[in-house]
Amino acid sequence: MALCVSVDHVSKQYILGNFGYGTFRHDLQSWWAKLRGKEDPNAKLGGPGLGEANEEFMALNDVSFEVHEGDRVGIVGRNGSGKSTILKILSRLTTPTRGSVKIKGRVASLLEVGTGFHPDLTGRENVYLNGSILGMRRWEIREKFEEIVAFSEINQFIDTPVKRYSSGMYIRLAFAVAAHLKSEILILDEILAVGDMGFQQKCVAKMKSLGQDEGRTIIFVSHIPGYVKELCTRAILLRKGQMVMEGETLPVMDEYERELRG
Amino acid sequence: MSEIERTDEVAWDHVITSKKRVLDINVKELVKYRDLLFLLVRRDFVAQYKQSVLGPLWFFIQPLLNTLVFTVIFGNIAKIPTDGIPNMLFYMAGTVVWSFFSLTFTNVGMTFATANGLFSKVYFPRLIVPIANVINNVITFGIQFLLFLGFLFYFLLAGSALHPNLWILFLPILLIHVGLFAMGTGLIVSALTTKYRDLRFLVGFGLQLWMYATPVVYPASIVKPSLLWVLWMNPLAPVVEFFRFMFLGKGIVNPLFYSISVVESLLLILLGLVLFTRTEKDFIDRI
């Protein structure tokens, strides 16, 4: 199978504490002081060297992996392991500090259900809006519209503003749009933790069939081991920004569960 | 080594690195997302008046109220001359052009603040949002302009000494000019507000002052000729006067300062696009 995602020595650095002062007045003040050769009135007490306030934090540290077409990769790790950061970079929401990510094919990335849903618009209007935010063309949505509504099980409410929906209906509709996206690569974050058990099972089944029957590539982040085992063909374990293990799902998940037990 | 060679054989669609180019606009991608542009315009337009009693009528009420307030305060109480044009018409001409600028400027300037939720969850060409804002305000201007035309016809029929002239044909260029100016300045503000939050308050206040530095509630003809160049320093001053001249036949048109204003709007849109595209890449790390 051909390569479709290549993550090459990616690091992401965040700066802890304050950077810049966030207000124009302070920046002007500092700039004016520097201009006159005076000490910055806003400098941290103690000056540099003594307890550096701006500590660097590596959310991702030299992570490399490859994904091939049709792979269903689960990324697991505890809180703070860098799962969300790698997803943000893959979804093009932010850039890596070092290294590069290369992607071939259309990416649909679901870091949240119902992104861009507007409460005053009807379910139908929101399906179109949400679909096009995720990169679909209007005719593609029209083609899939019936399927989306059927999957979401909210037929009779499709012309009601979504602010009148129950949270369950809202999420079902949002997931239905996402599941019917036309994209080669699907990136999913934890979104299975929504809806009731029945609908969660339906979502997992749907995603599995997207991978198995339509050959789509799925990158899935979760900390629920059960879903990863059910869905994924490969898994990646992150720990404190570093990749500790990569390979077949089961051995990686065994290692992850060992880590969880401490 | 073999691994690297294999990687390079693939025709990548996206390469994500920390590199920033000076002006990074992917026109092809923008075109691909045109459906989203259309839907965002529609969403903002519809959402504006859903669940309001008067609905779309608000598009007319706003300029009418503005005009009324100006007529009472500046016309009847302060008695500022209006070049012999009926007060209502004079103020309406000013307010229609000014609100096109100020609304576009404000909306575009708030891009990162209002679309933050969207931007931090899904990728699409960020420029779509400010472009949708501009289109939205062009439509709003169109509606309010019709209202202005209605009043113009009424006063013409009533026999007022008004002289609409062929310069009207210049209106589309004037609109593009103001639109680019508003979008350029708005993009600059939007990029700066991700760093300086308090700029937002400054913008609201500055906009008010700016209106009084623009001949909206007074004609340029009341300014001493020797001091007129001060007024022309404001790129919007020649625009408002020119608009009044087209439709009402009164107003000082200074081709030199008008041209300077056009050049300024082109420079500002360029600077705005550069700052915006620099900011959009990783602003979610800083907000």
PDB file of N, CA and C in Angstrom, chain B residues 51 89 137 156 228 284:
ATOM      1  N   GLN B  51     -35.183  35.413  14.487  1.00  0.00           N
ATOM      2  CA  GLN B  51     -35.702  35.685  15.826  1.00  0.00           C
ATOM      3  C   GLN B  51     -35.641  37.156  16.190  1.00  0.00           C
ATOM      4  N   LEU B  89     -30.939  63.973   2.928  1.00  0.00           N
ATOM      5  CA  LEU B  89     -30.211  63.361   1.823  1.00  0.00           C
ATOM      6  C   LEU B  89     -28.712  63.480   2.035  1.00  0.00           C
ATOM      7  N   ASN B 137     -21.074  42.757   3.710  1.00  0.00           N
ATOM      8  CA  ASN B 137     -21.250  44.203   3.852  1.00  0.00           C
ATOM      9  C   ASN B 137     -21.499  44.893   2.522  1.00  0.00           C
ATOM     10  N   LEU B 156     -35.758  64.620  -5.880  1.00  0.00           N
ATOM     11  CA  LEU B 156     -35.683  65.108  -7.266  1.00  0.00           C
ATOM     12  C   LEU B 156     -37.069  65.487  -7.763  1.00  0.00           C
ATOM     13  N   LEU B 228      -7.533  72.559   3.996  1.00  0.00           N
ATOM     14  CA  LEU B 228      -8.218  71.419   3.399  1.00  0.00           C
ATOM     15  C   LEU B 228      -7.306  70.193   3.284  1.00  0.00           C
ATOM     16  N   ILE B 284      -3.438  29.795  16.999  1.00  0.00           N
ATOM     17  CA  ILE B 284      -4.127  29.096  18.095  1.00  0.00           C
ATOM     18  C   ILE B 284      -3.161  28.777  19.243  1.00  0.00           C
TER      19      ILE B 284
END
